[in-house]
Backbone as numpy.savetxt, mean C-alpha at the origin, in Angstrom:
# Nx Ny Nz CAx CAy CAz Cx Cy Cz
35.18 -16.76 -0.05 34.12 -16.70 -0.93 34.23 -17.08 -2.42
33.69 -18.05 -2.93 33.87 -18.75 -4.28 33.33 -17.71 -5.11
33.74 -17.88 -6.71 33.54 -16.96 -7.67 31.97 -16.96 -7.78
31.32 -17.98 -7.85 29.80 -17.88 -7.92 29.20 -17.39 -6.86
29.51 -17.18 -5.65 28.84 -16.63 -4.59 29.12 -14.99 -4.56
30.39 -14.73 -5.17 30.70 -13.30 -5.21 30.00 -12.99 -6.23
29.77 -13.44 -7.11 29.05 -12.99 -8.33 27.57 -12.75 -7.93
26.93 -13.56 -7.42 25.79 -13.46 -6.88 25.65 -12.29 -5.89
26.55 -12.16 -5.09 26.63 -10.91 -4.09 26.71 -9.54 -4.85
27.06 -9.62 -6.03 27.30 -8.30 -6.71 26.00 -7.99 -7.30
25.40 -9.06 -7.51 23.92 -8.95 -8.13 22.92 -8.20 -7.36
23.03 -8.24 -6.07 22.11 -7.99 -5.10 21.45 -6.91 -5.18
22.36 -5.49 -5.47 21.49 -4.38 -5.80 20.48 -4.49 -7.11
20.96 -5.00 -7.98 20.08 -5.32 -9.01 18.77 -5.99 -8.86
19.04 -7.20 -7.99 17.78 -7.86 -7.61 16.85 -7.03 -6.89
17.26 -6.37 -6.11 16.57 -5.46 -5.09 16.02 -4.59 -5.80
16.19 -3.87 -6.75 15.72 -2.80 -7.76 14.67 -3.59 -8.32
14.82 -4.74 -8.96 13.78 -5.59 -9.77 12.83 -6.05 -8.97
13.08 -6.26 -7.57 12.04 -6.71 -6.80 11.22 -5.67 -6.30
11.57 -4.46 -6.03 10.68 -3.32 -5.67 10.03 -2.76 -6.89
10.57 -2.93 -7.89 9.98 -2.40 -9.11 8.71 -3.34 -9.46
8.88 -4.65 -9.09 7.82 -5.57 -9.66 7.00 -5.33 -8.39
7.23 -5.07 -7.21 6.35 -4.85 -6.08 5.39 -3.57 -6.53
5.99 -2.87 -6.86 5.16 -1.26 -6.91 4.29 -1.74 -8.28
4.67 -2.32 -9.36 3.85 -2.52 -10.41 2.79 -3.77 -10.06
2.58 -4.24 -8.81 1.74 -5.28 -8.60 2.01 -6.50 -8.85
3.11 -6.99 -9.25 3.61 -8.27 -9.66 4.32 -9.10 -8.50
3.48 -9.36 -7.34 4.06 -9.82 -6.09 4.93 -11.06 -5.98
4.25 -12.05 -7.00 5.13 -13.21 -6.92 6.50 -13.25 -7.69
6.60 -12.31 -8.56 7.90 -11.71 -9.23 8.85 -11.13 -8.43
8.06 -10.18 -7.65 8.89 -9.32 -6.72 9.53 -10.40 -5.40
8.71 -11.15 -5.08 9.18 -12.35 -4.09 10.25 -13.25 -4.54
10.04 -13.47 -5.83 11.28 -14.33 -6.61 12.70 -13.44 -6.15
12.77 -12.44 -6.60 13.94 -11.63 -6.38 14.30 -11.40 -5.08
13.22 -11.35 -4.02 13.80 -11.20 -2.76 14.38 -12.59 -2.15
13.76 -13.59 -2.73 14.37 -14.87 -2.36 15.64 -14.99 -2.64
15.88 -14.66 -4.16 17.50 -14.92 -4.42 18.18 -14.04 -3.57
17.96 -12.89 -2.88 18.70 -12.16 -2.22 18.79 -12.88 -0.65
17.81 -13.44 -0.39 17.77 -14.19 0.69 18.92 -15.12 0.79
19.09 -16.06 -0.30 20.12 -16.98 -0.47 21.47 -16.44 -0.37
21.82 -15.45 -0.82 23.05 -14.62 -0.85 23.17 -13.90 0.78
22.31 -13.21 1.00 22.36 -12.65 2.20 21.08 -12.55 2.91
21.08 -13.66 3.93 19.82 -13.85 4.54 19.57 -13.14 5.91
20.77 -12.31 6.14 20.44 -11.26 7.33 20.42 -9.84 6.90
20.09 -9.68 5.62 20.44 -8.39 4.94 19.09 -7.79 5.72
19.61 -6.40 6.23 18.64 -5.48 6.83 17.48 -5.23 6.01
16.39 -5.20 6.60 15.01 -5.04 5.97 14.42 -6.08 5.18
15.37 -7.25 4.75 14.83 -8.34 3.87 13.36 -8.89 4.42
13.48 -9.13 5.71 12.44 -9.77 6.23 11.09 -9.05 6.26
11.22 -7.68 6.40 10.23 -6.58 6.36 9.56 -6.95 4.80
10.49 -6.71 3.81 10.10 -6.99 2.32 9.45 -8.18 2.30
9.77 -9.27 2.76 9.17 -10.73 2.50 7.73 -10.55 3.15
7.92 -9.90 4.16 6.48 -9.96 4.85 5.43 -8.98 4.05
5.96 -7.93 3.50 5.15 -7.23 2.62 4.58 -7.95 1.25
5.46 -8.75 0.63 4.93 -9.69 -0.52 4.16 -10.66 0.00
4.31 -11.28 1.23 3.34 -12.13 1.69 2.15 -11.63 2.04
2.05 -10.52 2.58 0.87 -9.79 2.81 0.05 -9.41 1.65
0.70 -9.16 0.40 0.14 -8.78 -0.70 -0.61 -9.96 -1.39
0.14 -11.09 -1.12 -0.43 -12.39 -1.67 -1.35 -13.42 -0.59
-1.68 -12.34 0.23 -2.97 -12.93 1.39 -2.29 -14.15 1.96
-0.88 -14.31 2.18 -0.37 -15.35 3.23 -0.23 -14.41 4.41
-1.24 -14.30 5.43 -1.38 -13.29 6.46 -0.43 -14.15 7.54
-0.59 -15.41 7.82 0.30 -15.84 9.03 1.74 -15.79 8.79
1.96 -15.97 7.66 3.45 -15.96 7.05 4.06 -14.55 7.29
3.14 -13.52 6.91 3.45 -12.11 6.85 3.46 -11.76 8.26
3.07 -12.18 9.22 2.69 -11.77 10.65 4.21 -12.11 11.25
4.64 -13.51 10.71 5.64 -14.12 11.20 6.91 -13.30 11.01
7.02 -12.81 9.66 8.14 -12.10 8.91 8.23 -10.63 9.99
7.02 -10.04 10.24 7.12 -8.74 10.75 7.35 -8.85 12.27
6.75 -9.66 12.80 7.30 -10.04 14.40 8.64 -10.51 14.34
9.27 -11.33 13.62 10.72 -11.47 13.72 11.50 -10.29 13.39
11.00 -9.36 12.46 11.83 -8.16 12.46 11.58 -7.10 13.73
10.61 -7.23 14.16 10.35 -6.32 15.34 11.27 -6.94 16.52
11.39 -8.08 16.79 12.40 -9.06 17.86 13.65 -8.66 17.60
13.93 -8.65 16.24 15.44 -8.35 15.83 16.08 -7.08 15.87
15.00 -6.06 15.32 15.60 -4.84 15.19 15.01 -3.72 16.05
14.03 -4.15 17.01 13.56 -3.14 18.00 12.22 -2.51 17.43
11.51 -1.63 18.17 10.21 -1.14 18.07 10.41 0.15 17.04
9.59 0.42 16.13 9.56 1.26 15.24 8.18 1.38 14.89
7.62 2.66 14.42 6.48 2.98 13.78 6.03 1.98 12.64
6.91 1.92 11.69 6.68 1.07 10.68 6.44 -0.39 11.06
7.20 -1.03 11.69 7.19 -2.31 12.25 5.82 -2.65 12.82
5.49 -1.56 13.92 4.22 -1.82 14.58 2.88 -1.62 13.49
3.00 -0.79 12.64 2.03 -0.43 11.45 1.86 -1.60 10.80
2.76 -2.33 10.36 2.78 -3.34 9.48 2.23 -4.46 10.16
2.63 -4.84 11.05 1.75 -5.78 12.07 0.31 -5.35 12.18
-0.18 -4.17 12.69 -1.46 -3.70 12.78 -2.02 -3.77 11.28
-1.33 -3.39 10.02 -2.29 -3.75 8.96 -2.32 -5.24 8.54
-1.55 -6.22 8.86 -1.70 -7.42 8.60 -2.95 -8.00 9.53
-3.02 -7.56 10.54 -4.05 -8.24 11.28 -5.28 -7.56 11.11
-5.35 -6.42 10.53 -6.47 -5.72 9.96 -7.20 -6.26 8.77
-6.17 -6.69 7.71 -6.58 -7.27 6.56 -7.07 -8.71 6.85
-6.53 -9.27 7.85 -6.66 -10.69 8.24 -7.91 -10.78 8.96
-8.57 -9.67 9.50 -9.81 -9.88 10.36 -9.61 -10.24 11.52
-8.44 -9.73 12.36 -7.97 -10.40 13.48 -8.05 -8.82 14.53
-9.06 -8.52 15.12 -9.55 -7.26 15.40 -8.59 -6.96 16.66
-8.38 -7.92 17.70 -7.82 -7.65 18.95 -6.42 -7.54 18.75
-5.63 -8.36 17.91 -4.29 -8.30 17.52 -4.24 -6.91 16.77
-5.11 -6.72 15.99 -4.73 -5.33 15.26 -5.09 -3.95 16.12
-6.02 -4.07 16.92 -5.73 -2.92 17.96 -4.49 -2.77 18.85
-4.22 -3.83 19.01 -2.89 -4.08 19.89 -1.74 -3.37 19.30
-1.61 -3.68 17.91 -0.20 -3.01 17.26 -0.52 -1.84 16.95
-1.87 -1.52 16.46 -2.16 -0.10 15.85 -1.87 0.83 17.21
-2.21 0.33 18.33 -2.07 1.45 19.45 -0.65 1.75 19.75
0.20 0.70 19.43 1.64 0.83 19.46 2.19 1.90 18.31
1.63 1.70 17.31 1.93 2.51 16.09 1.61 3.95 16.36
0.32 4.34 16.67 -0.21 5.20 17.09 0.85 6.20 17.74
1.25 5.69 19.00 1.94 6.35 19.83 3.35 6.96 19.26
3.96 6.25 17.99 4.91 6.70 17.31 4.51 7.68 16.01
3.52 7.57 15.68 3.11 8.08 14.29 3.15 9.70 14.31
3.54 10.14 13.28 3.96 11.63 13.02 3.15 12.16 11.94
2.66 11.47 11.12 1.90 11.79 9.72 0.44 11.76 9.97
-0.11 13.04 9.85 -1.58 13.30 10.09 -2.42 12.32 9.59
-2.19 11.99 8.06 -3.08 10.87 7.45 -3.01 9.72 8.04
-1.93 9.11 8.31 -1.68 7.97 9.09 -2.36 7.94 10.25
-2.22 9.13 11.03 -2.96 8.99 12.48 -4.40 8.90 12.24
-4.94 9.59 11.22 -6.30 9.57 10.90 -7.04 8.23 10.67
-6.11 7.55 9.71 -6.47 6.33 9.35 -6.24 5.16 10.40
-5.34 5.25 11.32 -5.00 4.15 12.42 -6.05 4.50 13.53
-6.44 5.68 13.70 -7.53 5.95 14.71 -8.97 5.57 14.23
-9.25 5.47 13.12 -10.25 5.21 12.60 -10.50 3.59 12.60
-9.30 2.79 12.23 -9.31 1.48 12.27 -9.46 0.87 13.81
-8.73 1.67 14.61 -9.07 1.23 16.07 -10.40 1.24 16.53
-10.85 2.38 16.24 -12.49 2.40 16.61 -13.13 1.37 15.92
-12.97 0.87 14.65 -13.63 -0.09 13.94 -13.50 -1.51 14.87
-12.16 -1.42 15.31 -11.68 -2.93 15.88 -12.47 -3.00 17.38
-13.18 -2.01 17.68 -13.90 -2.05 18.99 -15.49 -2.33 18.75
-15.77 -2.36 17.42 -17.21 -2.31 16.84 -17.18 -3.46 15.97
-17.75 -4.53 16.51 -17.77 -5.77 15.47 -18.46 -5.51 14.22
-19.63 -4.95 14.21 -20.49 -4.55 13.06 -19.80 -3.86 12.24
-19.13 -2.69 12.82 -18.59 -1.73 11.96 -17.40 -2.57 11.11
-16.49 -3.10 11.84 -15.52 -3.97 11.59 -15.81 -4.81 10.38
-16.94 -5.54 10.46 -17.39 -6.22 9.38 -17.64 -5.67 7.88
-18.13 -4.52 8.45 -18.76 -3.41 7.02 -17.29 -3.14 6.39
-16.43 -2.74 7.22 -15.19 -2.64 6.66 -14.29 -3.53 5.99
-14.61 -4.81 6.56 -14.18 -6.09 5.71 -14.70 -6.31 4.39
-16.04 -6.01 4.36 -16.77 -6.10 3.25 -16.27 -5.06 2.17
-15.75 -3.89 2.65 -15.38 -2.82 1.81 -14.03 -3.50 1.32
-12.98 -4.26 1.84 -11.85 -4.72 1.43 -12.20 -5.90 0.34
-13.26 -6.47 0.79 -13.79 -7.67 -0.19 -13.98 -6.97 -1.64
-14.66 -5.81 -1.63 -14.97 -5.04 -3.08 -13.89 -4.66 -3.35
-12.78 -4.01 -2.51 -11.71 -3.56 -3.26 -10.72 -4.67 -3.91
-11.08 -5.94 -3.44 -10.06 -6.94 -4.04 -10.86 -7.37 -5.27
-12.25 -7.30 -5.19 -13.03 -7.64 -6.49 -12.75 -6.68 -7.57
-12.63 -5.35 -7.05 -12.29 -4.58 -8.06 -10.98 -4.56 -8.99
-9.86 -5.02 -8.06 -8.53 -5.19 -8.34 -8.65 -6.36 -9.41
-9.51 -7.18 -9.22 -9.59 -8.40 -9.93 -9.98 -8.04 -11.22
-11.17 -7.38 -11.19 -11.84 -6.86 -12.59 -10.86 -6.05 -13.19
-10.20 -5.19 -12.70 -9.20 -4.28 -13.52 -8.13 -5.15 -14.07
-7.58 -6.12 -13.25 -6.57 -7.00 -14.09 -7.41 -7.78 -15.42
-8.55 -7.90 -15.30 -9.24 -8.50 -16.52 -9.68 -7.54 -17.78
-9.42 -6.32 -17.42 -9.78 -5.19 -18.19 -11.04 -4.85 -18.31
-11.83 -5.12 -17.33 -13.44 -4.85 -16.89 -13.60 -3.38 -16.30
-12.94 -2.44 -16.83 -12.73 -1.15 -16.00 -14.08 -0.66 -15.39
-15.17 -0.65 -16.31 -16.36 -0.18 -15.66 -16.90 -1.12 -14.57
-16.56 -2.48 -14.47 -16.96 -3.12 -13.39 -16.16 -3.02 -12.27
-14.88 -2.52 -12.71 -14.01 -2.46 -11.72 -14.14 -1.01 -10.84
-14.69 -0.10 -11.75 -14.91 1.30 -11.14 -16.12 1.03 -10.02
-17.39 0.35 -10.64 -18.40 0.06 -9.70 -17.94 -0.51 -8.31
-17.03 -1.34 -8.30 -16.66 -2.28 -7.11 -16.06 -1.05 -6.28
-14.94 -0.42 -6.86 -14.34 0.36 -6.01 -15.11 1.55 -5.52
-16.26 1.98 -6.30 -17.21 2.94 -5.70 -18.03 2.26 -4.34
-18.28 1.00 -4.63 -19.13 0.54 -3.48 -18.06 0.03 -2.31
-16.76 0.06 -2.52 -15.80 -0.13 -1.26 -15.86 1.19 -0.79
-15.42 2.21 -1.51 -15.60 3.56 -0.84 -16.73 4.10 -0.06
-17.94 3.39 -0.75 -19.10 3.69 0.01 -19.20 3.10 1.36
-18.72 1.73 1.42 -18.84 0.90 2.51 -17.84 1.52 3.78
-16.64 2.00 3.34 -15.68 2.42 4.01 -15.02 3.86 3.46
-15.22 4.94 4.01 -14.99 6.04 3.31 -13.30 6.32 3.61
-12.77 5.54 4.56 -11.42 5.29 5.05 -10.44 4.48 4.00
-11.11 3.86 3.08 -10.45 3.08 2.21 -9.81 3.71 1.03
-8.50 4.16 1.72 -7.85 4.93 0.76 -7.25 4.33 -0.57
-7.08 3.00 -0.37 -6.78 2.18 -1.97 -7.94 2.23 -2.99
-9.24 2.44 -2.43 -10.38 2.40 -3.28 -10.53 3.76 -3.84
-10.20 4.79 -3.17 -9.99 6.20 -3.57 -9.04 6.14 -4.64
-8.01 5.79 -4.40 -6.83 6.01 -5.18 -7.02 5.33 -6.71
-7.75 4.02 -6.53 -7.88 3.48 -7.87 -9.16 4.04 -8.46
-10.11 4.58 -7.81 -11.09 5.48 -8.41 -10.30 6.54 -9.18
-9.43 7.09 -8.64 -8.60 8.41 -9.16 -7.75 7.83 -10.39
-7.21 6.60 -10.38 -6.54 5.91 -11.57 -7.29 5.85 -12.69
-8.60 5.15 -12.32 -9.64 4.76 -13.44 -10.03 6.33 -14.16
-10.53 7.35 -13.29 -10.75 8.54 -13.97 -9.73 9.15 -14.87
-8.44 9.25 -14.28 -7.42 9.72 -15.19 -7.18 8.81 -16.35
-6.90 7.55 -16.32 -6.42 6.76 -17.45 -7.63 6.31 -18.12
-8.84 5.87 -17.54 -9.76 5.35 -18.50 -10.80 6.27 -19.00
-11.26 7.41 -17.93 -12.37 8.21 -18.12 -11.83 9.52 -18.80
-10.66 9.76 -18.30 -9.76 10.94 -19.02 -10.74 12.14 -18.35
-11.15 12.20 -17.35 -11.49 13.20 -16.47 -10.49 13.48 -15.14
-9.81 14.36 -15.71 -8.60 14.68 -14.86 -9.09 15.47 -13.44
-10.07 16.35 -13.55 -10.60 16.91 -11.90 -11.27 15.94 -11.25
-11.73 15.15 -11.76 -12.56 13.96 -10.99 -11.34 13.11 -10.33
-10.32 12.81 -10.98 -9.12 12.01 -10.60 -8.45 12.90 -9.23
-8.29 14.16 -9.65 -7.50 14.85 -8.54 -8.50 14.78 -7.14
-9.81 14.80 -7.39 -10.41 14.85 -6.34 -10.60 13.50 -5.42
-10.55 12.41 -6.14 -10.17 11.01 -5.56 -9.00 10.93 -5.00
-7.94 10.93 -5.70 -6.77 11.10 -5.29 -6.49 11.71 -3.82
-7.10 12.94 -3.78 -7.13 13.95 -2.73 -7.58 13.57 -1.50
-8.74 12.56 -1.74 -9.37 11.84 -0.73 -8.34 10.79 -0.15
-7.70 10.06 -1.04 -6.83 8.91 -0.56 -5.69 9.55 0.01
-5.03 10.62 -0.49 -4.07 11.01 0.25 -4.01 11.83 1.85
-5.23 12.15 1.80 -5.74 12.55 3.28 -5.56 11.38 4.31
-5.44 10.28 3.81 -5.51 8.68 4.77 -4.16 8.38 4.83
-3.16 8.66 4.20 -2.00 7.82 4.12 -0.79 8.91 3.83
0.36 8.14 4.38 1.67 8.87 3.87 2.44 8.31 2.61
1.65 7.43 2.15 2.29 6.57 0.79 2.78 7.51 -0.11
3.88 7.70 -0.52 4.26 8.53 -1.35 3.90 8.52 -3.06
3.73 7.24 -3.24 3.02 7.03 -4.52 1.51 7.87 -4.83
0.77 7.65 -3.69 -0.41 8.09 -3.77 -0.62 9.70 -3.82
0.52 10.37 -3.09 0.82 11.71 -3.19 1.38 12.23 -4.56
2.18 11.54 -5.20 2.68 11.40 -6.54 1.48 11.58 -7.27
0.43 10.76 -7.13 -0.68 10.53 -8.16 -1.39 11.88 -7.79
-1.79 12.32 -6.82 -2.44 13.73 -6.62 -1.71 14.80 -7.32
-0.27 14.95 -7.18 0.50 16.00 -7.54 0.37 15.84 -9.20
0.41 14.78 -9.71 0.15 14.65 -11.33 -1.11 15.17 -11.63
-2.18 14.78 -11.11 -3.58 15.04 -11.36 -3.61 16.56 -11.45
-3.13 17.19 -10.25 -3.35 18.62 -10.12 -2.40 19.42 -11.17
-1.37 18.83 -11.52 -0.59 19.43 -12.57 -1.21 19.31 -13.88
-1.82 18.34 -14.17 -2.51 18.04 -15.54 -3.93 18.97 -15.53
-4.42 19.28 -14.44 -5.69 19.92 -14.25 -5.43 21.39 -14.55
-4.14 21.79 -14.19 -3.85 23.43 -14.52 -4.20 23.59 -16.10
-4.99 24.63 -16.56 -5.17 24.98 -17.95 -4.02 25.02 -18.67
-3.79 24.92 -19.87 -2.42 25.26 -20.56 -2.03 26.66 -20.45
-3.09 27.64 -20.41 -2.57 28.89 -20.24 -1.79 29.28 -19.11
-2.57 28.62 -18.09 -1.87 28.73 -16.72 -0.47 28.32 -16.68
-0.05 26.99 -17.30 1.15 26.73 -17.23 2.03 27.54 -17.95
1.68 28.13 -19.28 2.64 29.24 -19.78 2.75 30.24 -18.71
2.01 30.89 -18.09 2.11 31.86 -17.45 3.00 31.55 -16.25
2.92 30.29 -15.72 4.10 30.11 -14.77 5.41 30.05 -15.36
5.48 29.47 -16.61 6.84 29.31 -17.17 7.30 30.60 -17.56
6.67 31.78 -18.09 6.95 33.01 -18.26 7.77 33.75 -16.93
6.80 33.33 -15.67 7.38 33.96 -14.34 8.75 33.32 -13.95
9.01 32.12 -14.39 10.23 31.58 -14.12 11.27 32.37 -14.89
């Protein structure tokens, strides 16, 4: 191993942290850039294909995302996460039959109540063309809201997320984004906690459960916090 390659190999942990941080912040192209750097040095790194699939999915490159997830499934075997990633991809892509196929396999391995609730609902929609189209319209409103939020049109984004949640009450991203706007834009902490609670009931994603915990903590009156401190 030459010195340049050795140095690059040593940078992999830093690149991985940068990739994940950018992904969480919604900077998907930047996250992909760091994952590609890792790929050049460690092309067979465990879970790299999964992460490349996630950034491809986030950037609406559905066929590419499905390819990554399918290769991970073939290479490393059947797991809940791999089946669910494929189900999610085909759902967002609008492929009802494929979505149902992989969600049914994911459901057999799913242990989280919220995830089970969401997957079961989406499988029901896959068998209902009209209901599925309404859910797809909900996703389009979610995308519209995200774009408006990026443009700093918070009121427009709020209305789009409201419409998304109204079209599909299982659209947990819409509930989560409403909670974020209530907390950070409208400064209405009790309302934000209620929206985060709706989102958390439909997913195991830790970031959303952390949002709920933060809102619930902020909603406790100062006197209550002081009592808890004294008890400690």
